[in-house]
Each structure stands twice: as C-alpha cells, then as structure tokens.
Amino acid sequence: ANALKPKQEVWVIDFWASWCGPCIRVIPELRRIQAAYDDKGVRFISISVDESEADWLRAREQHPMPWHHLRHTGRSPRDFIN
C-alpha cells in the first residue's frame, strides 16, 4: 500500500561530462527547471563521467549547477567522489 502513496520528492538524475557538447548545452535549461520546481520537491543530482577531476571541477565552475554532484571514477557503484 505504501508503494502507491505519492512521495514527497522527485529526483532528476543528470549524467554528463565536461567534454559532452549536448550535456553542456542543456545546463541552462536544467537550471531553469530546477529553479521552477525546487519548491515543489523536485531535486537534482548530476553524475559526471569525467576521468579528470580537474576537467570536472573546471566545467562545474564554468557552468554553475546549484544542486548535488558526483563524479564516477570507475566501474563499481562504490567508485563515486562527491
């Protein structure tokens, strides 16, 4: 019965990389959606597949995204850095 009840939050999961042109181009639209729905319980998390931490950090600085971030560093689910 609990599975049928609405949840309080919805999560949008965005997979991206600093070298991915389409990923970078969509960031302004993601920011607009995040701002419009933040007070309605919609939460965002971006997961980068960048191998280089420096590239990932530089891209986050150049393209601010005011939500949670992780960077996947390997093949295991444990290989995340936030």
PDB file of N, CA and C in Angstrom, residues 31-61:
ATOM      1  N   ARG A  31      18.976  24.359 -15.217  1.00  0.00           N
ATOM      2  CA  ARG A  31      18.916  25.386 -14.158  1.00  0.00           C
ATOM      3  C   ARG A  31      17.527  26.013 -14.089  1.00  0.00           C
ATOM      4  N   ARG A  32      16.935  26.288 -15.263  1.00  0.00           N
ATOM      5  CA  ARG A  32      15.593  26.885 -15.296  1.00  0.00           C
ATOM      6  C   ARG A  32      14.569  25.936 -14.664  1.00  0.00           C
ATOM      7  N   ILE A  33      14.631  24.667 -15.035  1.00  0.00           N
ATOM      8  CA  ILE A  33      13.693  23.677 -14.490  1.00  0.00           C
ATOM      9  C   ILE A  33      13.902  23.506 -12.991  1.00  0.00           C
ATOM     10  N   GLN A  34      15.152  23.443 -12.570  1.00  0.00           N
ATOM     11  CA  GLN A  34      15.449  23.286 -11.147  1.00  0.00           C
ATOM     12  C   GLN A  34      14.892  24.453 -10.344  1.00  0.00           C
ATOM     13  N   ALA A  35      15.079  25.663 -10.839  1.00  0.00           N
ATOM     14  CA  ALA A  35      14.567  26.841 -10.132  1.00  0.00           C
ATOM     15  C   ALA A  35      13.039  26.847 -10.091  1.00  0.00           C
ATOM     16  N   ALA A  36      12.412  26.423 -11.168  1.00  0.00           N
ATOM     17  CA  ALA A  36      10.951  26.432 -11.237  1.00  0.00           C
ATOM     18  C   ALA A  36      10.307  25.382 -10.335  1.00  0.00           C
ATOM     19  N   TYR A  37      10.986  24.259 -10.124  1.00  0.00           N
ATOM     20  CA  TYR A  37      10.375  23.154  -9.392  1.00  0.00           C
ATOM     21  C   TYR A  37      11.002  22.854  -8.038  1.00  0.00           C
ATOM     22  N   ASP A  38      11.992  23.615  -7.635  1.00  0.00           N
ATOM     23  CA  ASP A  38      12.670  23.355  -6.357  1.00  0.00           C
ATOM     24  C   ASP A  38      11.703  23.383  -5.184  1.00  0.00           C
ATOM     25  N   ASP A  39      10.794  24.326  -5.175  1.00  0.00           N
ATOM     26  CA  ASP A  39       9.846  24.439  -4.058  1.00  0.00           C
ATOM     27  C   ASP A  39       8.714  23.412  -4.143  1.00  0.00           C
ATOM     28  N   LYS A  40       8.714  22.596  -5.190  1.00  0.00           N
ATOM     29  CA  LYS A  40       7.693  21.558  -5.357  1.00  0.00           C
ATOM     30  C   LYS A  40       8.256  20.162  -5.053  1.00  0.00           C
ATOM     31  N   GLY A  41       9.463  20.103  -4.485  1.00  0.00           N
ATOM     32  CA  GLY A  41      10.036  18.825  -4.087  1.00  0.00           C
ATOM     33  C   GLY A  41      10.821  18.108  -5.168  1.00  0.00           C
ATOM     34  N   VAL A  42      11.154  18.807  -6.259  1.00  0.00           N
ATOM     35  CA  VAL A  42      11.961  18.191  -7.312  1.00  0.00           C
ATOM     36  C   VAL A  42      13.424  18.488  -7.012  1.00  0.00           C
ATOM     37  N   ARG A  43      14.235  17.441  -6.902  1.00  0.00           N
ATOM     38  CA  ARG A  43      15.651  17.580  -6.576  1.00  0.00           C
ATOM     39  C   ARG A  43      16.493  17.074  -7.740  1.00  0.00           C
ATOM     40  N   PHE A  44      17.655  17.668  -7.900  1.00  0.00           N
ATOM     41  CA  PHE A  44      18.558  17.317  -8.991  1.00  0.00           C
ATOM     42  C   PHE A  44      19.858  16.756  -8.441  1.00  0.00           C
ATOM     43  N   ILE A  45      20.417  15.823  -9.188  1.00  0.00           N
ATOM     44  CA  ILE A  45      21.773  15.354  -8.929  1.00  0.00           C
ATOM     45  C   ILE A  45      22.425  15.131 -10.289  1.00  0.00           C
ATOM     46  N   SER A  46      23.628  15.631 -10.449  1.00  0.00           N
ATOM     47  CA  SER A  46      24.386  15.434 -11.680  1.00  0.00           C
ATOM     48  C   SER A  46      25.533  14.474 -11.406  1.00  0.00           C
ATOM     49  N   ILE A  47      25.659  13.487 -12.287  1.00  0.00           N
ATOM     50  CA  ILE A  47      26.725  12.489 -12.169  1.00  0.00           C
ATOM     51  C   ILE A  47      27.620  12.625 -13.385  1.00  0.00           C
ATOM     52  N   SER A  48      28.857  13.013 -13.140  1.00  0.00           N
ATOM     53  CA  SER A  48      29.824  13.197 -14.218  1.00  0.00           C
ATOM     54  C   SER A  48      30.580  11.904 -14.475  1.00  0.00           C
ATOM     55  N   VAL A  49      30.880  11.664 -15.741  1.00  0.00           N
ATOM     56  CA  VAL A  49      31.708  10.518 -16.109  1.00  0.00           C
ATOM     57  C   VAL A  49      33.104  10.986 -16.538  1.00  0.00           C
ATOM     58  N   ASP A  50      33.455  12.215 -16.174  1.00  0.00           N
ATOM     59  CA  ASP A  50      34.795  12.730 -16.468  1.00  0.00           C
ATOM     60  C   ASP A  50      35.852  11.885 -15.766  1.00  0.00           C
ATOM     61  N   GLU A  51      36.884  11.522 -16.489  1.00  0.00           N
ATOM     62  CA  GLU A  51      38.012  10.820 -15.869  1.00  0.00           C
ATOM     63  C   GLU A  51      38.897  11.781 -15.090  1.00  0.00           C
ATOM     64  N   SER A  52      38.989  13.014 -15.563  1.00  0.00           N
ATOM     65  CA  SER A  52      39.848  14.015 -14.938  1.00  0.00           C
ATOM     66  C   SER A  52      39.066  14.844 -13.921  1.00  0.00           C
ATOM     67  N   GLU A  53      39.536  14.821 -12.688  1.00  0.00           N
ATOM     68  CA  GLU A  53      38.902  15.656 -11.661  1.00  0.00           C
ATOM     69  C   GLU A  53      39.039  17.134 -12.008  1.00  0.00           C
ATOM     70  N   ALA A  54      40.188  17.535 -12.548  1.00  0.00           N
ATOM     71  CA  ALA A  54      40.410  18.942 -12.908  1.00  0.00           C
ATOM     72  C   ALA A  54      39.419  19.394 -13.979  1.00  0.00           C
ATOM     73  N   ASP A  55      39.173  18.559 -14.992  1.00  0.00           N
ATOM     74  CA  ASP A  55      38.204  18.903 -16.037  1.00  0.00           C
ATOM     75  C   ASP A  55      36.802  19.030 -15.458  1.00  0.00           C
ATOM     76  N   TRP A  56      36.449  18.102 -14.571  1.00  0.00           N
ATOM     77  CA  TRP A  56      35.137  18.118 -13.933  1.00  0.00           C
ATOM     78  C   TRP A  56      34.943  19.393 -13.111  1.00  0.00           C
ATOM     79  N   LEU A  57      35.919  19.725 -12.289  1.00  0.00           N
ATOM     80  CA  LEU A  57      35.816  20.923 -11.449  1.00  0.00           C
ATOM     81  C   LEU A  57      35.788  22.198 -12.282  1.00  0.00           C
ATOM     82  N   ARG A  58      36.600  22.246 -13.334  1.00  0.00           N
ATOM     83  CA  ARG A  58      36.627  23.420 -14.212  1.00  0.00           C
ATOM     84  C   ARG A  58      35.261  23.604 -14.899  1.00  0.00           C
ATOM     85  N   ALA A  59      34.681  22.518 -15.380  1.00  0.00           N
ATOM     86  CA  ALA A  59      33.372  22.600 -16.030  1.00  0.00           C
ATOM     87  C   ALA A  59      32.293  23.044 -15.047  1.00  0.00           C
ATOM     88  N   ARG A  60      32.357  22.558 -13.811  1.00  0.00           N
ATOM     89  CA  ARG A  60      31.375  22.985 -12.798  1.00  0.00           C
ATOM     90  C   ARG A  60      31.530  24.465 -12.477  1.00  0.00           C
ATOM     91  N   GLU A  61      32.749  24.959 -12.527  1.00  0.00           N
ATOM     92  CA  GLU A  61      32.984  26.381 -12.283  1.00  0.00           C
ATOM     93  C   GLU A  61      32.463  27.224 -13.452  1.00  0.00           C
TER      94      GLU A  61
END
